[in-house]
CSV table of C-alpha atoms in Angstrom, one decimal:
chain,number,residue,atom,x,y,z
H,1,UNK,CA,-26.3,5.1,2.8
H,2,UNK,CA,-27.8,7.6,5.2
H,3,UNK,CA,-31.3,6.8,6.3
H,4,UNK,CA,-33.8,9.7,6.0
H,5,UNK,CA,-35.0,11.9,8.9
H,6,UNK,CA,-38.7,12.4,9.3
H,7,UNK,CA,-39.6,15.6,11.0
H,8,UNK,CA,-42.8,15.2,13.1
H,9,UNK,CA,-44.7,18.3,14.2
H,10,UNK,CA,-46.6,17.5,17.4
H,11,UNK,CA,-45.6,15.3,20.4
H,12,UNK,CA,-48.7,13.4,21.1
H,13,UNK,CA,-49.4,9.7,21.0
H,14,UNK,CA,-49.8,9.6,17.2
H,15,UNK,CA,-46.3,10.8,16.9
H,16,UNK,CA,-45.1,8.3,19.5
H,17,UNK,CA,-46.7,5.4,17.6
H,18,UNK,CA,-45.5,6.6,14.2
H,19,UNK,CA,-42.0,6.8,15.5
H,20,UNK,CA,-42.4,3.2,16.8
H,21,UNK,CA,-43.4,2.1,13.3
H,22,UNK,CA,-40.3,3.7,11.8
H,23,UNK,CA,-37.8,2.0,14.2
H,24,UNK,CA,-37.7,-1.4,12.4
H,25,UNK,CA,-37.1,0.4,9.1
H,26,UNK,CA,-34.2,2.4,10.6
H,27,UNK,CA,-36.0,5.7,10.0
H,28,UNK,CA,-34.8,8.5,12.1
H,29,UNK,CA,-37.2,10.9,13.7
H,30,UNK,CA,-36.9,14.5,14.8
H,31,UNK,CA,-39.8,15.9,16.9
H,32,UNK,CA,-41.2,19.4,17.4
H,33,UNK,CA,-42.9,19.1,20.8
H,34,UNK,CA,-44.8,21.5,23.1
H,35,UNK,CA,-43.0,20.1,26.2
H,36,UNK,CA,-40.3,17.5,27.0
H,37,UNK,CA,-43.0,15.5,28.8
H,38,UNK,CA,-45.2,15.0,25.8
H,39,UNK,CA,-46.0,11.4,24.8
H,40,UNK,CA,-43.6,11.2,21.9
H,41,UNK,CA,-40.9,13.4,23.4
H,42,UNK,CA,-40.4,10.6,26.0
H,43,UNK,CA,-39.2,8.1,23.3
H,44,UNK,CA,-37.8,10.1,20.3
H,45,UNK,CA,-34.1,10.8,20.5
H,46,UNK,CA,-34.0,14.2,18.9
H,47,UNK,CA,-36.6,16.6,20.4
H,48,UNK,CA,-37.0,20.3,19.8
H,49,UNK,CA,-39.3,22.0,22.3
H,50,UNK,CA,-41.0,25.0,20.6
H,51,UNK,CA,-44.2,26.6,19.3
H,52,UNK,CA,-45.4,25.2,16.0
H,53,UNK,CA,-47.3,28.4,15.4
H,54,UNK,CA,-44.0,30.3,15.0
H,55,UNK,CA,-42.6,30.3,11.5
H,56,UNK,CA,-38.9,30.8,12.6
H,57,UNK,CA,-39.2,27.9,15.0
H,58,UNK,CA,-40.6,25.7,12.2
H,59,UNK,CA,-37.9,26.7,9.8
H,60,UNK,CA,-35.2,26.0,12.3
H,61,UNK,CA,-36.8,22.6,13.2
H,62,UNK,CA,-37.0,21.6,9.5
H,63,UNK,CA,-33.2,21.9,9.0
H,64,UNK,CA,-31.8,18.5,8.6
H,65,UNK,CA,-35.2,16.9,8.0
H,66,UNK,CA,-35.9,15.1,4.7
H,67,UNK,CA,-39.7,15.4,5.0
H,68,UNK,CA,-42.1,17.1,7.5
H,69,UNK,CA,-45.3,15.4,8.7
H,70,UNK,CA,-47.7,15.9,11.6
H,71,UNK,CA,-49.6,14.3,14.4
H,72,UNK,CA,-52.2,17.1,14.4
H,73,UNK,CA,-53.6,19.6,11.8
H,74,UNK,CA,-53.1,22.8,13.6
H,75,UNK,CA,-49.9,24.3,12.0
H,76,UNK,CA,-51.0,27.5,10.2
H,77,UNK,CA,-51.5,26.9,6.5
H,78,UNK,CA,-49.3,29.9,5.5
H,79,UNK,CA,-46.4,28.5,7.5
H,80,UNK,CA,-46.6,25.2,5.6
H,81,UNK,CA,-46.6,27.1,2.3
H,82,UNK,CA,-43.5,29.0,3.5
H,83,UNK,CA,-41.7,25.7,4.3
H,84,UNK,CA,-42.6,24.4,0.8
H,85,UNK,CA,-41.2,27.6,-0.7
H,86,UNK,CA,-38.0,26.9,1.2
H,87,UNK,CA,-37.8,23.5,-0.7
H,88,UNK,CA,-38.9,21.3,2.3
H,89,UNK,CA,-41.3,18.5,1.4
H,90,UNK,CA,-44.4,18.8,3.6
H,91,UNK,CA,-46.7,15.7,3.6
H,92,UNK,CA,-49.6,16.2,3.5
H,93,UNK,CA,-49.0,19.5,1.9
H,94,UNK,CA,-50.9,22.7,2.8
H,95,UNK,CA,-53.3,22.6,-0.2
H,96,UNK,CA,-54.5,19.2,1.1
H,97,UNK,CA,-54.2,19.8,4.8
H,98,UNK,CA,-56.4,22.9,4.8
H,99,UNK,CA,-59.4,20.6,4.2
H,100,UNK,CA,-58.8,18.9,7.6
H,101,UNK,CA,-58.0,22.3,9.2
H,102,UNK,CA,-61.1,24.2,8.1
H,103,UNK,CA,-64.5,22.5,8.1
H,104,UNK,CA,-66.0,25.2,5.9
H,105,UNK,CA,-63.3,24.7,3.2
H,106,UNK,CA,-63.7,20.9,3.6
H,107,UNK,CA,-67.5,20.9,3.1
H,108,UNK,CA,-67.3,23.2,0.1
H,109,UNK,CA,-64.6,21.0,-1.6
H,110,UNK,CA,-66.5,17.8,-0.9
H,111,UNK,CA,-69.7,19.2,-2.4
H,112,UNK,CA,-67.8,20.4,-5.4
H,113,UNK,CA,-66.4,16.9,-6.1
H,114,UNK,CA,-69.7,15.2,-5.6
H,115,UNK,CA,-69.1,13.6,-2.1
H,116,UNK,CA,-72.3,13.2,-0.1
H,117,UNK,CA,-72.4,15.4,3.1
H,118,UNK,CA,-75.0,16.5,5.6
H,119,UNK,CA,-76.9,19.7,4.7
H,120,UNK,CA,-74.8,22.6,6.0
H,121,UNK,CA,-73.7,26.2,5.6
H,122,UNK,CA,-71.6,28.8,7.5
H,123,UNK,CA,-73.8,30.8,9.9
H,124,UNK,CA,-73.2,34.3,11.3
H,125,UNK,CA,-75.3,34.4,14.5
H,126,UNK,CA,-78.1,32.6,16.4
H,127,UNK,CA,-80.8,34.1,14.2
H,128,UNK,CA,-79.0,32.7,11.2
H,129,UNK,CA,-78.9,29.3,12.9
H,130,UNK,CA,-82.7,29.5,13.3
H,131,UNK,CA,-83.0,30.4,9.6
H,132,UNK,CA,-80.8,27.4,8.7
H,133,UNK,CA,-83.0,25.1,10.8
H,134,UNK,CA,-86.1,26.5,9.1
H,135,UNK,CA,-84.6,25.8,5.7
H,136,UNK,CA,-84.5,22.2,6.6
H,137,UNK,CA,-88.2,22.2,7.4
H,138,UNK,CA,-88.8,23.9,4.1
H,139,UNK,CA,-86.7,21.3,2.2
H,140,UNK,CA,-88.7,18.6,4.0
H,141,UNK,CA,-92.1,19.9,2.8
H,142,UNK,CA,-91.5,18.5,-0.7
H,143,UNK,CA,-90.8,14.9,0.5
H,144,UNK,CA,-93.1,14.9,3.5
H,145,UNK,CA,-90.4,14.9,6.1
H,146,UNK,CA,-91.0,18.4,7.4
H,147,UNK,CA,-91.2,18.5,11.2
H,148,UNK,CA,-91.2,21.2,13.9
H,149,UNK,CA,-88.8,24.1,13.7
H,150,UNK,CA,-85.8,22.3,12.2
H,151,UNK,CA,-84.0,21.9,15.5
H,152,UNK,CA,-81.8,20.2,16.7
H,153,UNK,CA,-78.9,21.6,14.7
H,154,UNK,CA,-75.2,20.7,15.0
H,155,UNK,CA,-72.9,23.7,15.3
H,156,UNK,CA,-69.1,23.4,14.8
H,157,UNK,CA,-66.3,25.9,15.0
H,158,UNK,CA,-64.6,25.7,11.6
H,159,UNK,CA,-61.1,25.3,13.1
H,160,UNK,CA,-59.6,23.6,16.1
H,161,UNK,CA,-62.2,21.1,17.4
H,162,UNK,CA,-61.6,17.5,18.2
H,163,UNK,CA,-63.0,14.7,20.4
H,164,UNK,CA,-66.3,16.6,20.8
H,165,UNK,CA,-64.6,19.9,21.6
H,166,UNK,CA,-65.9,22.8,19.4
H,167,UNK,CA,-69.1,20.9,18.6
H,168,UNK,CA,-72.6,21.7,20.0
H,169,UNK,CA,-75.9,20.1,19.4
H,170,UNK,CA,-78.5,22.9,20.0
H,171,UNK,CA,-82.2,22.6,20.4
H,172,UNK,CA,-83.2,26.2,20.2
H,173,UNK,CA,-82.0,29.7,19.0
H,174,UNK,CA,-81.2,30.5,22.7
H,175,UNK,CA,-78.8,27.5,22.9
H,176,UNK,CA,-77.1,28.6,19.7
H,177,UNK,CA,-75.4,31.6,21.3
H,178,UNK,CA,-72.5,29.7,22.9
H,179,UNK,CA,-70.5,28.8,19.8
H,180,UNK,CA,-70.3,32.4,18.6
H,181,UNK,CA,-68.6,33.7,21.8
H,182,UNK,CA,-65.3,32.4,20.6
H,183,UNK,CA,-65.4,34.9,17.7
H,184,UNK,CA,-64.6,32.4,15.0
H,185,UNK,CA,-66.7,31.2,12.0
H,186,UNK,CA,-69.3,28.6,12.8
H,187,UNK,CA,-70.6,25.8,10.6
H,188,UNK,CA,-74.2,24.7,10.9
H,189,UNK,CA,-75.1,21.1,9.9
H,190,UNK,CA,-78.3,19.1,10.0
H,191,UNK,CA,-78.4,16.5,12.8
H,192,UNK,CA,-78.2,13.3,10.7
H,193,UNK,CA,-80.5,10.4,11.6
H,194,UNK,CA,-77.8,7.7,11.5
H,195,UNK,CA,-77.6,4.1,12.4
H,196,UNK,CA,-73.9,4.2,13.4
H,197,UNK,CA,-70.6,5.9,12.7
H,198,UNK,CA,-68.1,4.3,10.3
H,199,UNK,CA,-64.6,5.2,9.3
H,200,UNK,CA,-62.7,4.5,6.1
H,201,UNK,CA,-59.0,4.7,6.4
H,202,UNK,CA,-56.7,5.0,3.4
H,203,UNK,CA,-53.1,5.8,2.7
H,204,UNK,CA,-51.7,7.5,-0.4
H,205,UNK,CA,-48.1,8.1,-1.6
H,206,UNK,CA,-46.7,11.0,-3.6
H,207,UNK,CA,-46.7,9.0,-6.8
H,208,UNK,CA,-50.3,8.0,-6.4
H,209,UNK,CA,-50.2,4.5,-5.0
H,210,UNK,CA,-53.0,4.0,-2.5
H,211,UNK,CA,-54.3,1.3,-0.2
H,212,UNK,CA,-57.6,1.0,1.8
H,213,UNK,CA,-58.2,-0.7,5.1
H,214,UNK,CA,-61.5,-2.4,5.9
H,215,UNK,CA,-64.3,0.0,6.8
H,216,UNK,CA,-64.7,0.0,10.6
H,217,UNK,CA,-67.5,0.8,13.1
H,218,UNK,CA,-66.6,3.6,15.5
H,219,UNK,CA,-68.5,3.9,18.7
H,220,UNK,CA,-68.5,7.2,20.5
H,221,UNK,CA,-69.1,8.0,24.2
H,222,UNK,CA,-69.6,11.7,25.1
H,223,UNK,CA,-68.1,12.7,21.8
H,224,UNK,CA,-64.9,10.6,22.3
H,225,UNK,CA,-64.1,7.4,20.4
H,226,UNK,CA,-64.5,4.5,22.8
H,227,UNK,CA,-64.6,1.3,20.6
H,228,UNK,CA,-63.6,0.4,17.1
H,229,UNK,CA,-64.7,-2.8,15.5
H,230,UNK,CA,-62.8,-4.0,12.4
H,231,UNK,CA,-64.4,-4.8,10.0
H,232,UNK,CA,-67.7,-3.1,10.7
H,233,UNK,CA,-70.2,-5.9,11.5
H,234,UNK,CA,-73.1,-6.6,9.2
H,235,UNK,CA,-72.1,-3.9,6.7
H,236,UNK,CA,-73.4,-4.5,3.3
H,237,UNK,CA,-70.6,-5.3,1.0
H,238,UNK,CA,-71.6,-2.8,-1.7
H,239,UNK,CA,-71.9,0.0,0.9
H,240,UNK,CA,-68.4,-0.9,2.3
H,241,UNK,CA,-67.0,-0.8,-1.2
H,242,UNK,CA,-68.7,2.6,-1.8
H,243,UNK,CA,-67.1,3.9,1.4
H,244,UNK,CA,-63.6,2.7,0.5
H,245,UNK,CA,-63.9,4.1,-3.0
H,246,UNK,CA,-65.2,7.4,-1.6
H,247,UNK,CA,-62.2,7.7,0.7
H,248,UNK,CA,-59.7,6.8,-2.1
H,249,UNK,CA,-61.4,9.3,-4.3
H,250,UNK,CA,-61.2,12.1,-1.7
H,251,UNK,CA,-57.5,11.3,-1.1
H,252,UNK,CA,-56.8,11.6,-4.8
H,253,UNK,CA,-58.9,14.7,-5.4
H,254,UNK,CA,-57.4,16.6,-2.4
H,255,UNK,CA,-53.8,15.4,-3.2
H,256,UNK,CA,-53.4,13.8,0.2
H,257,UNK,CA,-50.0,12.2,1.0
H,258,UNK,CA,-50.0,9.9,4.0
H,259,UNK,CA,-52.9,8.6,6.0
H,260,UNK,CA,-56.5,9.9,5.6
H,261,UNK,CA,-59.3,9.0,7.9
H,262,UNK,CA,-62.8,9.6,6.5
H,263,UNK,CA,-65.4,9.6,9.3
H,264,UNK,CA,-68.8,8.6,8.1
H,265,UNK,CA,-72.4,8.4,9.1
H,266,UNK,CA,-74.3,5.3,8.0
H,267,UNK,CA,-77.9,6.6,7.5
H,268,UNK,CA,-81.1,4.8,8.1
H,269,UNK,CA,-81.9,5.0,4.4
H,270,UNK,CA,-78.8,3.1,3.3
H,271,UNK,CA,-76.4,5.9,2.5
H,272,UNK,CA,-73.0,7.0,3.8
H,273,UNK,CA,-72.3,10.7,4.5
H,274,UNK,CA,-68.9,12.3,5.3
H,275,UNK,CA,-68.7,13.7,8.8
H,276,UNK,CA,-65.0,14.6,9.2
H,277,UNK,CA,-61.6,14.2,7.6
H,278,UNK,CA,-58.3,13.7,9.4
H,279,UNK,CA,-55.0,13.7,7.5
H,280,UNK,CA,-52.8,11.8,9.9
H,281,UNK,CA,-53.0,8.5,11.7
H,282,UNK,CA,-56.3,8.3,13.4
H,283,UNK,CA,-57.9,6.7,16.4
H,284,UNK,CA,-60.2,4.6,14.1
H,285,UNK,CA,-57.0,3.0,12.7
H,286,UNK,CA,-55.3,2.0,16.0
H,287,UNK,CA,-56.6,-1.5,15.6
H,288,UNK,CA,-54.2,-2.0,12.6
H,289,UNK,CA,-51.2,-2.1,15.0
H,290,UNK,CA,-52.0,-5.7,15.8
H,291,UNK,CA,-54.9,-6.5,13.4
H,292,UNK,CA,-53.5,-5.6,10.0
H,293,UNK,CA,-50.5,-6.9,8.0
H,294,UNK,CA,-49.2,-3.3,7.8
H,295,UNK,CA,-50.3,-0.8,10.4
H,296,UNK,CA,-51.6,2.7,9.6
H,297,UNK,CA,-48.5,4.1,11.3
H,298,UNK,CA,-46.1,2.0,9.2
H,299,UNK,CA,-47.9,2.9,6.0
H,300,UNK,CA,-48.0,6.6,6.9
H,301,UNK,CA,-44.2,6.5,7.3
H,302,UNK,CA,-43.9,4.7,4.0
H,303,UNK,CA,-46.1,7.2,2.2
H,304,UNK,CA,-44.4,10.4,3.4
H,305,UNK,CA,-41.1,8.9,2.3
H,306,UNK,CA,-42.6,7.7,-1.0
H,307,UNK,CA,-41.8,4.0,-0.3
H,308,UNK,CA,-44.0,1.3,-1.6
H,309,UNK,CA,-47.1,0.9,0.6
H,310,UNK,CA,-47.7,-2.2,2.7
H,311,UNK,CA,-50.5,-4.7,2.7
H,312,UNK,CA,-53.5,-3.3,4.6
H,313,UNK,CA,-55.4,-6.6,4.9
H,314,UNK,CA,-56.5,-7.8,8.4
H,315,UNK,CA,-54.7,-10.6,10.1
H,316,UNK,CA,-57.8,-11.9,11.9
H,317,UNK,CA,-61.5,-12.2,11.3
H,318,UNK,CA,-62.2,-9.6,13.9
H,319,UNK,CA,-60.1,-7.0,15.7
H,320,UNK,CA,-61.5,-4.7,18.4
H,321,UNK,CA,-59.8,-1.6,19.8
H,322,UNK,CA,-61.0,0.1,23.0
H,323,UNK,CA,-59.5,3.3,24.3
H,324,UNK,CA,-58.2,3.4,27.8
H,325,UNK,CA,-59.4,6.6,29.5
H,326,UNK,CA,-58.1,8.0,32.7
H,327,UNK,CA,-60.3,7.6,35.8
H,328,UNK,CA,-59.9,7.8,39.5
H,329,UNK,CA,-57.3,4.9,39.5
H,330,UNK,CA,-53.9,6.3,38.5
H,331,UNK,CA,-51.8,3.1,39.1
H,332,UNK,CA,-52.6,1.3,35.8
H,333,UNK,CA,-49.4,-0.7,35.8
H,334,UNK,CA,-50.6,-2.8,38.7
H,335,UNK,CA,-53.5,-3.9,36.6
H,336,UNK,CA,-51.2,-5.6,34.1
H,337,UNK,CA,-50.9,-8.7,36.1
H,338,UNK,CA,-54.7,-9.4,36.0
H,339,UNK,CA,-55.1,-8.3,32.3
H,340,UNK,CA,-52.2,-10.3,31.0
H,341,UNK,CA,-52.9,-13.4,33.0
H,342,UNK,CA,-56.6,-13.3,32.0
H,343,UNK,CA,-55.9,-12.8,28.2
H,344,UNK,CA,-52.4,-13.7,27.0
H,345,UNK,CA,-53.3,-12.5,23.5
H,346,UNK,CA,-54.2,-9.0,24.7
H,347,UNK,CA,-52.2,-6.1,23.3
H,348,UNK,CA,-51.8,-3.1,25.5
H,349,UNK,CA,-50.5,0.2,24.2
H,350,UNK,CA,-49.9,3.0,26.7
H,351,UNK,CA,-49.0,6.6,25.8
H,352,UNK,CA,-46.9,7.7,28.8
H,353,UNK,CA,-49.4,10.3,29.9
H,354,UNK,CA,-50.4,11.4,33.3
H,355,UNK,CA,-53.8,9.9,34.2
H,356,UNK,CA,-56.6,12.4,34.2
H,357,UNK,CA,-60.3,11.7,34.2
H,358,UNK,CA,-61.6,11.2,30.6
H,359,UNK,CA,-58.1,11.6,29.0
H,360,UNK,CA,-57.0,9.1,26.4
H,361,UNK,CA,-54.0,7.4,28.1
H,362,UNK,CA,-53.8,4.2,26.0
H,363,UNK,CA,-55.7,1.6,24.1
H,364,UNK,CA,-56.0,-2.2,24.0
H,365,UNK,CA,-56.4,-4.4,20.9
H,366,UNK,CA,-57.9,-7.9,20.9
H,367,UNK,CA,-58.6,-10.2,17.9
H,368,UNK,CA,-60.1,-13.6,17.1
H,369,UNK,CA,-62.9,-15.4,15.3
H,370,UNK,CA,-65.8,-14.7,17.7
H,371,UNK,CA,-66.8,-11.1,17.8
H,372,UNK,CA,-68.7,-11.3,21.1
H,373,UNK,CA,-65.6,-12.8,22.7
H,374,UNK,CA,-63.2,-10.3,21.2
H,375,UNK,CA,-65.4,-7.4,22.3
H,376,UNK,CA,-65.8,-8.7,25.8
H,377,UNK,CA,-62.0,-9.2,26.2
H,378,UNK,CA,-61.2,-5.7,25.0
H,379,UNK,CA,-63.8,-3.9,27.1
H,380,UNK,CA,-62.9,-5.9,30.2
H,381,UNK,CA,-59.2,-5.0,29.8
H,382,UNK,CA,-59.9,-1.3,29.2
H,383,UNK,CA,-62.3,-1.2,32.1
H,384,UNK,CA,-59.9,-3.0,34.4
H,385,UNK,CA,-57.0,-0.7,33.5
H,386,UNK,CA,-59.2,2.3,34.2
H,387,UNK,CA,-60.5,0.9,37.4
H,388,UNK,CA,-64.2,0.6,36.5
H,389,UNK,CA,-64.0,-3.2,36.6
H,390,UNK,CA,-62.3,-4.8,39.6
H,391,UNK,CA,-62.7,-8.5,38.9
């Protein structure tokens, strides 16, 4: 029997770790990468270097692939529809993926299916942003929460943003000018008064089987995910169940195949609101590589091939992931001696990237029964690898 070939569009670390998860299953991967030096291109055997925005390139790449999947959401929707028309399975398909590609489409759909979201609308210029802010004040008059001019407001380009890019928090109409200079639609959202950010990760297969991982706490620094704690500490059981059910419901309603990350705000009044969607393995699920019976990457491979999904339950009481960001200390390998000797249970995952300040170049996972200890171990290792901790 010939094992299937998974075509992965995008050569980043998500593709690299998805390929790793397919190796024990004998799954073959074919990669469409921007450059031969990309993270996944260093480890996948069959690499095509090309532009994912070019339909002819995509069609040529798809030859010999049994299914196409992605490590990013940027492939033009119309190209994906063309691949499907050619008879090539695309997972997730374009009708689902557009909700992760376009924040305006995503918000409209979530509202239509009754999913709680921040107050929002598409705005046309800075004056429209001021009007949106004022609408929030007007809405607050009825419940006594009206205050000021409605600022600050969160502005997002509807396509292309990630890790804080394409997102602005503006405090005045003057500050609202910057997002419109790109000439793309802009989504305005209320600035949510939240306690913390959570993430609900689920995986769904073509025939409708779905699994949910424990809801995690995601801690951001300068708009970039820094630490993930699994499960989210002190999260009310009913609220956690509501978040998992919400994520599973979104996956079903949108027809998602593969991994879906639902990024959430936990509000001060005890609600969860959807912030963002990602239809691929996600940073908030990296802990599953060492902390779950079946990782997000392994389950994504299973889902896109329509294999039975694996058990998502955690292996330990607590698992913590901390991203390793590039700093002024490029020789991370020399830090292994200290990190591994200090913590033999530490799991290090590096992406083969050149070290640049602020760039995600890897992550570490720790696990155990004492959360304070697990957190300290992970943060120490990530800091030592980066060079911000030297002892």
